Tab-separated table of C-alpha atoms and ligand atoms in Angstrom:
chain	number	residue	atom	x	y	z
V	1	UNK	CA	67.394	35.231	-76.343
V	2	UNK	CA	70.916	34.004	-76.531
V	3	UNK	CA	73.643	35.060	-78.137
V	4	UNK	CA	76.684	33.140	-78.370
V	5	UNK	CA	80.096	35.091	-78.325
V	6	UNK	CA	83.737	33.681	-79.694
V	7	UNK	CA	86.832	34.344	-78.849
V	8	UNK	CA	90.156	32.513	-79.572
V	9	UNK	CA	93.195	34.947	-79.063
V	10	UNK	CA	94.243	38.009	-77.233
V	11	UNK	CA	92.754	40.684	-78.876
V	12	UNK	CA	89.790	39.157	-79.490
V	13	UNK	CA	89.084	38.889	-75.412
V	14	UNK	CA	89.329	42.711	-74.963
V	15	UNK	CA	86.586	42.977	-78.140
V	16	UNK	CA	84.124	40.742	-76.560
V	17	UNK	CA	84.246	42.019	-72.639
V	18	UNK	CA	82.149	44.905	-73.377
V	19	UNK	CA	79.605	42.758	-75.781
V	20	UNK	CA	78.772	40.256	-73.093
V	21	UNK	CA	78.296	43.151	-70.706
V	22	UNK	CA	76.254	44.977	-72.905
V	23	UNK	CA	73.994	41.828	-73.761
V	24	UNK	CA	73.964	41.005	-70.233
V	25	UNK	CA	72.635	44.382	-68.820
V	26	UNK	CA	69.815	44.129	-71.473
V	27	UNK	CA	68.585	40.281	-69.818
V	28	UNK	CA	69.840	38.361	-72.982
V	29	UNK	CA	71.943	35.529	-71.504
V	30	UNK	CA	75.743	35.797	-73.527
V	31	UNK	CA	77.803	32.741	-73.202
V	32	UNK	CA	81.674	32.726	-74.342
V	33	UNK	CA	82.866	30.407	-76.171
V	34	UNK	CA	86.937	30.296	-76.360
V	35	UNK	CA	88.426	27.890	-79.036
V	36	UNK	CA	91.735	27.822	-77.596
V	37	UNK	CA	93.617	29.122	-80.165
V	38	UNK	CA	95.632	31.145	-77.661
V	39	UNK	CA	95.988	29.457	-74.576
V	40	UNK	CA	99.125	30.142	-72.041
V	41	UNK	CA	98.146	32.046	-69.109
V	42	UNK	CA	99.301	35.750	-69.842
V	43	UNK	CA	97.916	35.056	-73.091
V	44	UNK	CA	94.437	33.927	-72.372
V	45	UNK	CA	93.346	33.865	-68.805
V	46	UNK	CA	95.016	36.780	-67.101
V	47	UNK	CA	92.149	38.432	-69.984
V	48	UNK	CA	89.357	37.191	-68.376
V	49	UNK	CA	90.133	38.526	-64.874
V	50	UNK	CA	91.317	41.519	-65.711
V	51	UNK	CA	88.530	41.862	-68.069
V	52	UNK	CA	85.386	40.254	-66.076
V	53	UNK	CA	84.746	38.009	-69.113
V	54	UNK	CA	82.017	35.756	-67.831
V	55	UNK	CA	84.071	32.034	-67.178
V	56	UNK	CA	83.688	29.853	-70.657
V	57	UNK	CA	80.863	27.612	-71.479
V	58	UNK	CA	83.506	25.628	-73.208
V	59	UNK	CA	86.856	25.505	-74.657
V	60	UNK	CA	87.516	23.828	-77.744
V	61	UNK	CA	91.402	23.270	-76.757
V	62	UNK	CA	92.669	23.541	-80.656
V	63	UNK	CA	95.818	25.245	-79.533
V	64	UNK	CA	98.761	26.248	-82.089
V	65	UNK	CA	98.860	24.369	-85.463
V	66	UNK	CA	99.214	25.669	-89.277
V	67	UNK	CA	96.339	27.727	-90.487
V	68	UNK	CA	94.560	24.581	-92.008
V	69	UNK	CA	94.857	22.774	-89.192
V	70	UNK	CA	94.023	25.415	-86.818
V	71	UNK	CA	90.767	26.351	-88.820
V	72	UNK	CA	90.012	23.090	-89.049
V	73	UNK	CA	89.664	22.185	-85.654
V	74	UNK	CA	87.469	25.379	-84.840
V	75	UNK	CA	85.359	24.532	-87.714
V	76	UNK	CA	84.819	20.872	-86.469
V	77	UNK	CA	84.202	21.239	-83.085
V	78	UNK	CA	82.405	24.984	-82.919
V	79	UNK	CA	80.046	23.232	-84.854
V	80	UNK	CA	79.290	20.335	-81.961
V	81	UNK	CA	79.212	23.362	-79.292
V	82	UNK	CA	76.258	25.368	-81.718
V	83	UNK	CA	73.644	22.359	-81.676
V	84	UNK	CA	74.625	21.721	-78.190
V	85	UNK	CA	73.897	25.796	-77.268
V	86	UNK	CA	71.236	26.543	-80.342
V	87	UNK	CA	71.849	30.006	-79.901
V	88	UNK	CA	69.843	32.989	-81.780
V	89	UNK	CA	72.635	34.829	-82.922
V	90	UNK	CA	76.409	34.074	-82.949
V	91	UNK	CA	79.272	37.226	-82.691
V	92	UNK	CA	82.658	36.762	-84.271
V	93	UNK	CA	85.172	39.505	-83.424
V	94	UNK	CA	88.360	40.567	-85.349
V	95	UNK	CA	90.453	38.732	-87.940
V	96	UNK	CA	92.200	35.574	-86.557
V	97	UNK	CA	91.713	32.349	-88.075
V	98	UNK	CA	88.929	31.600	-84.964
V	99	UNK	CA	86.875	33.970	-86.326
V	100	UNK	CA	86.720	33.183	-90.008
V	101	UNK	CA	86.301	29.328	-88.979
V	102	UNK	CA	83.341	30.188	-86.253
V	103	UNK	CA	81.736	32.360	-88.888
V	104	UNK	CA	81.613	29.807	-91.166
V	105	UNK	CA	80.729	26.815	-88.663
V	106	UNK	CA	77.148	28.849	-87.578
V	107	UNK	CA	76.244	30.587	-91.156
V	108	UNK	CA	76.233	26.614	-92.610
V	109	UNK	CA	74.265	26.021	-89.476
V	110	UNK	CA	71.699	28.588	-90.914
V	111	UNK	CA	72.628	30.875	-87.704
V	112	UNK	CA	72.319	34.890	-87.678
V	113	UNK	CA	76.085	35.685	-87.478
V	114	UNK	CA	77.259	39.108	-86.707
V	115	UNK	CA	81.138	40.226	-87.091
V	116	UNK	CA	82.502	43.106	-85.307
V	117	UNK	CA	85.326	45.082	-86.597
V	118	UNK	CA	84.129	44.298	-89.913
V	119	UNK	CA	84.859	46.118	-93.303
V	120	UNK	CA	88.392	46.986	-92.280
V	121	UNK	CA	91.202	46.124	-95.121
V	122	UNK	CA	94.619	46.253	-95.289
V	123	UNK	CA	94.832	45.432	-98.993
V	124	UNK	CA	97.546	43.141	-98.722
V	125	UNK	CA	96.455	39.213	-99.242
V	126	UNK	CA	99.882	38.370	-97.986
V	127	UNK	CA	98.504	39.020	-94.216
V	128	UNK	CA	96.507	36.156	-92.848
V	129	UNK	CA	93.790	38.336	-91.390
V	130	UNK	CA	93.329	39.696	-94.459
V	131	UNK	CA	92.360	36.549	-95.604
V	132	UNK	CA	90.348	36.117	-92.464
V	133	UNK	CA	88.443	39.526	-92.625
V	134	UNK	CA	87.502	38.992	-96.095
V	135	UNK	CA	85.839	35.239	-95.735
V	136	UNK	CA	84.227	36.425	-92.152
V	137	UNK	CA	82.868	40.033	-93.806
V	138	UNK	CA	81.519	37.674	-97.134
V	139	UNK	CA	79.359	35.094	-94.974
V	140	UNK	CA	78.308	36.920	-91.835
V	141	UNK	CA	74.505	38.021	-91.803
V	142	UNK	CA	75.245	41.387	-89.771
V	143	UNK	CA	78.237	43.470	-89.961
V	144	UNK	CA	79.392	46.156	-87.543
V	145	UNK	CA	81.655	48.750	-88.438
V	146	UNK	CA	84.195	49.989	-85.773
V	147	UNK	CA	85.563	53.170	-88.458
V	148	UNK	CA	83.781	54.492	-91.623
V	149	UNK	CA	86.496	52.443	-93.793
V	150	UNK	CA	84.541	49.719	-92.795
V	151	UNK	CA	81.553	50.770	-94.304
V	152	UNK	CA	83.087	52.121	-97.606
V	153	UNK	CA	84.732	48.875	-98.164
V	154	UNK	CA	81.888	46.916	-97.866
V	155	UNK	CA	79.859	48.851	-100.201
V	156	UNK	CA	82.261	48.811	-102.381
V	157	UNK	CA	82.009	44.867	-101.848
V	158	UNK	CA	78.551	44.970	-102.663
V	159	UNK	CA	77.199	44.109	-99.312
V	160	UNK	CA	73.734	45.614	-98.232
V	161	UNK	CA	73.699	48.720	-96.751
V	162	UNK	CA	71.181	47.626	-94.384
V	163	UNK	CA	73.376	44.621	-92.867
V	164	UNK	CA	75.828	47.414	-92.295
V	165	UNK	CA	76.197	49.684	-89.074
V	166	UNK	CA	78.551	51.847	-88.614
V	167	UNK	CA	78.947	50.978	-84.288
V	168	UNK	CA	82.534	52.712	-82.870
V	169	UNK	CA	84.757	50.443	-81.494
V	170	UNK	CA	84.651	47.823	-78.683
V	171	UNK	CA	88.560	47.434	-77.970
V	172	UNK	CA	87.881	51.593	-77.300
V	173	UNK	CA	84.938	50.570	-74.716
V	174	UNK	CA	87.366	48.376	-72.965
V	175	UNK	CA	89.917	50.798	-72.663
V	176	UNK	CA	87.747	53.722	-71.390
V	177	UNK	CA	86.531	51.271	-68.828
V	178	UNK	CA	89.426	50.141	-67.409
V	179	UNK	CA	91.879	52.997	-67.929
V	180	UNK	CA	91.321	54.457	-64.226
V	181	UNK	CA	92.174	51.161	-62.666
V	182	UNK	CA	95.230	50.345	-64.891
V	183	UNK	CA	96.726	54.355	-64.054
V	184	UNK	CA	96.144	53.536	-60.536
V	185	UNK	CA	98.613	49.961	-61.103
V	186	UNK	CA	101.036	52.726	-61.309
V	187	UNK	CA	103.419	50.290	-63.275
V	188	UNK	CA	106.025	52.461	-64.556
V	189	UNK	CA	106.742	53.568	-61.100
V	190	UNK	CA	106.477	49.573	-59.886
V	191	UNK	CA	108.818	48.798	-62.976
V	192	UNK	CA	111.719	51.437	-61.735
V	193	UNK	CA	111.535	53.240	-65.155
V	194	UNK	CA	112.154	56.711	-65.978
V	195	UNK	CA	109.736	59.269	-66.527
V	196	UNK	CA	110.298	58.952	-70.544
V	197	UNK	CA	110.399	55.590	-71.827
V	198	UNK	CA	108.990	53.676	-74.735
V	199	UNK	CA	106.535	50.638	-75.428
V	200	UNK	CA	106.982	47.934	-78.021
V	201	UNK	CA	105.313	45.135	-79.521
V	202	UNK	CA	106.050	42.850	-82.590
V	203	UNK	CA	104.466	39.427	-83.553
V	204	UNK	CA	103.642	40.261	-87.430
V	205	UNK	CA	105.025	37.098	-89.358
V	206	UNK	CA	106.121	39.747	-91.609
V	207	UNK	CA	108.081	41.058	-89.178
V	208	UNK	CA	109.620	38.016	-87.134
V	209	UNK	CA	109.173	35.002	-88.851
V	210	UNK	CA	111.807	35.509	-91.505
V	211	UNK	CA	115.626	35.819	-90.578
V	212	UNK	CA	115.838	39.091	-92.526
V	213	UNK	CA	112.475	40.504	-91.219
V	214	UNK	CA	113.537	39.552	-87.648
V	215	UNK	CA	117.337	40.967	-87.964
V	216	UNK	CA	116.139	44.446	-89.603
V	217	UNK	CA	113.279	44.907	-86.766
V	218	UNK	CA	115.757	43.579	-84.116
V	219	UNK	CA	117.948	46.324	-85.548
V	220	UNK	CA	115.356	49.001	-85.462
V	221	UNK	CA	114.914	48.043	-81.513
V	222	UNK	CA	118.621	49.330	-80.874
V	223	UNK	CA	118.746	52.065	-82.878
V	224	UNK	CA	115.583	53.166	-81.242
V	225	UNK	CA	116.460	52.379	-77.696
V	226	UNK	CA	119.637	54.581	-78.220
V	227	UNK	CA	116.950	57.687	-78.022
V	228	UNK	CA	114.568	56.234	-75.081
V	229	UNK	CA	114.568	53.303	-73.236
V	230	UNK	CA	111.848	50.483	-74.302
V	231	UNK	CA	109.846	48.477	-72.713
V	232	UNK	CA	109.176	45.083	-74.868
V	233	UNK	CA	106.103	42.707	-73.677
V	234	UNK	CA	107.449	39.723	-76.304
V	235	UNK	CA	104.636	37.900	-77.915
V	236	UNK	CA	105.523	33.774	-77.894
V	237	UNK	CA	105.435	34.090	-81.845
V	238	UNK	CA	107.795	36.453	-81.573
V	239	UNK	CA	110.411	34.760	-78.721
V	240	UNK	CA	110.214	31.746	-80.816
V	241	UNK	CA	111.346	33.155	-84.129
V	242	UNK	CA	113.732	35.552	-82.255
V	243	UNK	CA	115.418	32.534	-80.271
V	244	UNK	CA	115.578	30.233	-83.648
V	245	UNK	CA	117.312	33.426	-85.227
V	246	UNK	CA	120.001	34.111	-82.463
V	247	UNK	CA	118.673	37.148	-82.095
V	248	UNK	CA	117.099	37.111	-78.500
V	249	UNK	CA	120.421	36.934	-76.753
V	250	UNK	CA	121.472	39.964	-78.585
V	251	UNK	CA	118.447	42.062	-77.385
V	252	UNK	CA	118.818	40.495	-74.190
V	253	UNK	CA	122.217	41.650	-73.944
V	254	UNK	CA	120.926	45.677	-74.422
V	255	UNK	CA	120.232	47.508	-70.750
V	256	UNK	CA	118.013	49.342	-72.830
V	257	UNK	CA	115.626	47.273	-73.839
V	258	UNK	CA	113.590	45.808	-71.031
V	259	UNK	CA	112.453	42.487	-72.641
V	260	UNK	CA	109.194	41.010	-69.899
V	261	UNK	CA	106.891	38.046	-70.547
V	262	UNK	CA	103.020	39.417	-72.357
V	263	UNK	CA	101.457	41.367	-69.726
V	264	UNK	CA	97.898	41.061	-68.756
V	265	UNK	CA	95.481	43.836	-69.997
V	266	UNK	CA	95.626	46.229	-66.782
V	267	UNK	CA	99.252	46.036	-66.304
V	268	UNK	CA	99.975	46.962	-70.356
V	269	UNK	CA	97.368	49.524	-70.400
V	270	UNK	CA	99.064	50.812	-67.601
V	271	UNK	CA	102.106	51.335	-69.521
V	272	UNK	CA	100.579	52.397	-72.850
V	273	UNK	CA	99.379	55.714	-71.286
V	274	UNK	CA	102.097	56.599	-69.643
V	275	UNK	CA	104.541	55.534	-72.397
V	276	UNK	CA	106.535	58.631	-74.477
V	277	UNK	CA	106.504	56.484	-77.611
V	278	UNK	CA	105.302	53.454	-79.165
V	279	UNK	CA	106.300	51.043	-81.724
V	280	UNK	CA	104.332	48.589	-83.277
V	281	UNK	CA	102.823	46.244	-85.583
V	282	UNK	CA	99.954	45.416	-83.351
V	283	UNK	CA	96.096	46.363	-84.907
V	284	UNK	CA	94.674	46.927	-81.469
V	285	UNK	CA	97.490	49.227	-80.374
V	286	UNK	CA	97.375	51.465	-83.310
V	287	UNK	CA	93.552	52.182	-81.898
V	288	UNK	CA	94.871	52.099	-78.175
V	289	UNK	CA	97.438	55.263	-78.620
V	290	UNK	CA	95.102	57.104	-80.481
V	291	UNK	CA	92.520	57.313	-77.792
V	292	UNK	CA	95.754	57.948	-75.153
V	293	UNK	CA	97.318	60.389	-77.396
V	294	UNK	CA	100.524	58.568	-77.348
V	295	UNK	CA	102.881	58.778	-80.383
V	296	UNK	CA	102.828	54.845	-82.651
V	297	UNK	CA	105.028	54.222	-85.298
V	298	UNK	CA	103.294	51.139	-87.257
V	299	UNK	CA	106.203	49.496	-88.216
V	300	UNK	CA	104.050	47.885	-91.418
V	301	UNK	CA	103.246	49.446	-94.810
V	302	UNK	CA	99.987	49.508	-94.551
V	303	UNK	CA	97.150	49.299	-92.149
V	304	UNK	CA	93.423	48.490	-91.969
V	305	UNK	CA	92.756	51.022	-89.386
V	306	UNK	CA	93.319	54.318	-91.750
V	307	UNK	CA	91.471	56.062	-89.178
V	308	UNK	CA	94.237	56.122	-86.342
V	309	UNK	CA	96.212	57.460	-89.169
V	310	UNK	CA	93.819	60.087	-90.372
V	311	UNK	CA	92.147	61.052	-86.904
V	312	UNK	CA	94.661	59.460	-84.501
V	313	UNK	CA	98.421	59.618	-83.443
V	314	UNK	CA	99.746	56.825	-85.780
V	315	UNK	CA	102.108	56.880	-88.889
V	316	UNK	CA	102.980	54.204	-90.903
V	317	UNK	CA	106.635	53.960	-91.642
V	318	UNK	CA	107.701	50.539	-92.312
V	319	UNK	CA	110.390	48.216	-91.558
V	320	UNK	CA	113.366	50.244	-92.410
V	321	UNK	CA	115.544	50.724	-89.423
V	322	UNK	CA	116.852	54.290	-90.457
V	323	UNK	CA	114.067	55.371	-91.554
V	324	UNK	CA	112.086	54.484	-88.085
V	325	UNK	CA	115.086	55.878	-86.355
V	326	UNK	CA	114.210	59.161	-87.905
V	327	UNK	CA	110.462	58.914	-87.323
V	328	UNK	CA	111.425	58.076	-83.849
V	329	UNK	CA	113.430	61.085	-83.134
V	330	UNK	CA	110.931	63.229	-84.395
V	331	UNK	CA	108.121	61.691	-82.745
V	332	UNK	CA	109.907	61.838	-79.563
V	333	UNK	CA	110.550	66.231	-79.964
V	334	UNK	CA	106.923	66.870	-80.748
V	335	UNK	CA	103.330	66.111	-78.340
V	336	UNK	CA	100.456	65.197	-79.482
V	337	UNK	CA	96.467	65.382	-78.104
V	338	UNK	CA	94.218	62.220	-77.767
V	339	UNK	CA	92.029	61.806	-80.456
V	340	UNK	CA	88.680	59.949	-80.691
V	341	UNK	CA	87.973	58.506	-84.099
V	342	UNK	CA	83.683	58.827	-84.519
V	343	UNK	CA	81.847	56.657	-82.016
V	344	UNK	CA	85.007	55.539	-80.411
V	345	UNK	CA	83.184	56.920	-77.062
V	346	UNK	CA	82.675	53.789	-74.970
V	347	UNK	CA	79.025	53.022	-76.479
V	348	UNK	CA	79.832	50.663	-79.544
V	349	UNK	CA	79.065	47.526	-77.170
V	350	UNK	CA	75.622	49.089	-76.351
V	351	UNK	CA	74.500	50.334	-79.924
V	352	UNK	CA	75.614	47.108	-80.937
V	353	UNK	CA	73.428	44.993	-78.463
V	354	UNK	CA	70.888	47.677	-78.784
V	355	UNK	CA	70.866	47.037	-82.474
V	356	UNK	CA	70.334	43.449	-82.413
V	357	UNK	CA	67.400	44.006	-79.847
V	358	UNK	CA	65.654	46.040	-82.707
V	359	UNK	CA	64.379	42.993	-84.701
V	360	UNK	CA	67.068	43.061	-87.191
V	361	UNK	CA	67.703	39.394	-86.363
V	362	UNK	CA	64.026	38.320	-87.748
V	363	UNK	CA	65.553	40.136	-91.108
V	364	UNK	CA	67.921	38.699	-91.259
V	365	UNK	CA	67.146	35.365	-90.675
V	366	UNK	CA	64.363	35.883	-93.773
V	367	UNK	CA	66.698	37.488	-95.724
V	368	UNK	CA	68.886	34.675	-96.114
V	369	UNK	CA	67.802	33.310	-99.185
V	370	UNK	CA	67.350	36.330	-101.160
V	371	UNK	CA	70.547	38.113	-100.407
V	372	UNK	CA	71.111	41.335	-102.661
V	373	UNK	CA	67.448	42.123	-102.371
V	374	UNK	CA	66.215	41.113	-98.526
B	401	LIG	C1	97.245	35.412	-83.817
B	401	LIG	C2	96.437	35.951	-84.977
B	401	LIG	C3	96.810	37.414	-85.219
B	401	LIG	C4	96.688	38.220	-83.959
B	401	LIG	C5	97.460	37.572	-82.838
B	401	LIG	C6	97.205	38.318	-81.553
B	401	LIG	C7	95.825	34.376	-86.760
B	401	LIG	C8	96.150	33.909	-88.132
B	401	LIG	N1	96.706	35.213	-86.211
B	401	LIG	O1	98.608	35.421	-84.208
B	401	LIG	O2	95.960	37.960	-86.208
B	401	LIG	O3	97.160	39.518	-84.204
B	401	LIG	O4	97.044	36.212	-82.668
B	401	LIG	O5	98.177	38.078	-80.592
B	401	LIG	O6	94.805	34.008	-86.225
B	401	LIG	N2	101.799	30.473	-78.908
B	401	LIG	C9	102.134	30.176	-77.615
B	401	LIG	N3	101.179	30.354	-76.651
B	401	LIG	C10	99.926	30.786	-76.922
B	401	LIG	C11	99.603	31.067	-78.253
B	401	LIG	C12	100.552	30.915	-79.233
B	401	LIG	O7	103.247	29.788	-77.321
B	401	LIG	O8	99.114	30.921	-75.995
B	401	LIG	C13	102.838	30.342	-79.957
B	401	LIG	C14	102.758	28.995	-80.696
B	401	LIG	O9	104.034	28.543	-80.934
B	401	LIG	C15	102.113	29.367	-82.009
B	401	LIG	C16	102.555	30.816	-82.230
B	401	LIG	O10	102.671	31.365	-80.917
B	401	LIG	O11	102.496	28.524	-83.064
B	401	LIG	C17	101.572	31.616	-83.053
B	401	LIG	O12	100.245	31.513	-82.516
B	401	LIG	P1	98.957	31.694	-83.495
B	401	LIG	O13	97.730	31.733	-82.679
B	401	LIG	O14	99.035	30.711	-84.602
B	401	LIG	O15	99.211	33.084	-84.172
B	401	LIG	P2	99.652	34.459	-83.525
B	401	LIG	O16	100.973	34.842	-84.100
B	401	LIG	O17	99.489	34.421	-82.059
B	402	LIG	N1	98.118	43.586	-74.992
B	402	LIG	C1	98.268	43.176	-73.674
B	402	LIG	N2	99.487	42.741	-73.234
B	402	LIG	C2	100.574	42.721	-74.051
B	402	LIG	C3	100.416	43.146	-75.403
B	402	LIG	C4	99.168	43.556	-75.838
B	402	LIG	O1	97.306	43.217	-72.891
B	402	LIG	O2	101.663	42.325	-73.608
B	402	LIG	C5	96.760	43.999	-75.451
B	402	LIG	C6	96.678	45.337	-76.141
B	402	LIG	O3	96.489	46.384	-75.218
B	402	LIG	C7	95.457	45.156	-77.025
B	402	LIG	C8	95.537	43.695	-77.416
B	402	LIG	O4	96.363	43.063	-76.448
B	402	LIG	O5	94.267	45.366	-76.264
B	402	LIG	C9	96.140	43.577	-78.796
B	402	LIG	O6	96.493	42.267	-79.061
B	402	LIG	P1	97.599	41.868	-80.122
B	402	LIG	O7	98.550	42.979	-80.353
B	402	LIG	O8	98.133	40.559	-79.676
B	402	LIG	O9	96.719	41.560	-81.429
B	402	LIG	P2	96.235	42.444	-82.676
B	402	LIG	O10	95.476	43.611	-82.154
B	402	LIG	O11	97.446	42.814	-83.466
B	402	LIG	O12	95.399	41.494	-83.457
């Protein structure tokens, strides 16, 4: 059996490392595909050492682009790659446009295609991965569930209970994997900071595309910093809009605000646990600090991950910057315990790939033309 895996951008590299390992322990051979979407180094490749992501079979080099064009180009040539490979099954992960346009690419192929992380919603169409989670969660044969929101909102969708399994989640796998090695990095220590210090990462278009967006969270950043010193891995979305703005200077200019490059997975994990605080608008970080039991402030409105909210350490508050300041201060004068959502155990690789070793694929290949009913 084979079973193709995509990946495109940063978080989706953490999802799939456990999924080819997990495929790979059970003799089914698990090529990567990467489209390219995200491609500097401490973007992309510093992933798949840290990560032991098997080297990929190919990369479809679309790089950055507008959505259309981005999609586009996965769509076009993922589609070469899957009658080249004829693979029995093809994984999606997450909600970037990669995934939505490899979905689409290997269901028109007539291709079992399973999405992990699916059912999660945000409720806001304004998001692009909203957009994304939607068309992948309509079209994919299989659909695995990282939190129990995932299966209520695809019921309520009217998808088949059967196609549905509720797995854990695989970012969670990753981290429980790797968590001893990144402590041992030791990088606040390497990084001379003090023993209390926060983490923070930004690259919502809500949040930094717009001059007004990017001058209010630029202004949250020093009000913040004025209680702990942050540390600030700056996503290239984010440098860019910031530099167009005249606002990276500023930040620059603040000896409390360490601004660094991305960092590679070990190296930020590394910091994440041992961080006081953290502020973000990240989806996988939301999930990463509630398995560390580290404080996040979701600097968004909403969030498809209700879970870390509900069972985890994160609280939604926002954009505005006195309002964060507050939540910041109080966040800072309380502790709180790490807290595992259901399944998020290190297993949701392995129930996954045991799952599609159960037969379900034969189902769902027949099932095709008789959707509602199959
Ligand atoms: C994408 C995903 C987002 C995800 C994020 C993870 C979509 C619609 N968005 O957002 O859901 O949370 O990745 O990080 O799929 N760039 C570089 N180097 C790179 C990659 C990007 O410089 O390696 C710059 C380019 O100028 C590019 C911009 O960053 O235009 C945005 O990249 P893009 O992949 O379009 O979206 P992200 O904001 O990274
Ligand atoms: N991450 C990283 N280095 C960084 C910032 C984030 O390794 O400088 C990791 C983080 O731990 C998580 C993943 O990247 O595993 C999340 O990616 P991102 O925030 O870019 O995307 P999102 O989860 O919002 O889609």
């Amino acid at each position: 059996m084979k079973v193709l895996h995509v990946a495109g951008a940063r978080p989706n590299f953490v999802k799939i490392a456990p999924l080819t390992a997990a495929f790979e322990a059970r003799g089914v051979e698990a090529p990567v595909v990467h489209t390219g979407q995200h491609y500097d180094e401490k973007m992309s490749h510093l992933f798949f050492d840290d990560l032991g992501i098997p080297r990929p079979k190919a990369n479809l080099e679309v790089g950055s682009g507008s959505h259309a064009k981005q999609t586009a180009m996965v769509l076009d040539r993922f589609e070469g790659v899957l009658l080249e490979e004829k693979p029995d099954l093809v994984i999606v992960v997450g909600d970037v446009n990669s995934t939505a346009a490899c979905a689409l690419a290997a269901v028109k192929l007539g291709i079992v295609t399973a999405h992990v992380e699916a059912g999660l919603r945000s409720f806001d169409r304004t998001m692009p991965e909203e957009i994304n989670r939607l068309v992948t969660d309509s079209i994919c044969d299989l659909l695995y569930c990282s939190e129990q929101s995932g299966v209520d909102n695809l019921r309520a969708e009217g998808i088949p209970a059967w196609r549905t399994v509720l797995v854990g989640n695989v970012m969670i796998d990753s981290l429980l994997r790797h968590r001893d090695r990144a402590r041992a990095l030791g990088m606040r220590a390497r990084m001379g900071l003090p023993d209390e210090y926060g983490m923070l990462t930004l690259h919502r278009p809500s949040n930094v595309d717009a001059e007004v967006d990017a001058a209010r969270a630029v202004e949250t950043v020093e009000r913040v910093a004025r209680l702990v010193p942050l540390v600030f891995p700056v996503h290239p979305r984010t440098r860019q809009a910031f530099a167009r703005h005249g606002l990276l200077a500023r930040l620059e200019g603040n000896p409390a605000v360490r601004l660094i490059d991305p960092l590679g997975y070990l190296e930020f994990l590394s910091l994440l646990d041992g961080a006081r605080l953290v502020l973000t608008d990240s989806g996988g970080v939301q999930e990463e600090t509630t398995v560390l039991g580290v404080p996040c402030l979701t600097l968004r409105p909403n969030t498809e991950r209700p879970a870390t909210v509900t069972d985890g350490t994160n609280r939604l508050v926002g954009g505005a910057p006195e309002a964060i300041e507050a939540a910041a201060r109080n966040a800072l004068s309380e502790r709180v315990a790490a807290r595992r959502p259901e399944f998020w155990d290190g297993r949701a690789a392995e129930r996954i790939a045991d799952h599609v070793l159960s037969g379900v694929l034969v189902r769902a290949a027949a099932g095709r033309n008789n959707w509602q009913e199959a």
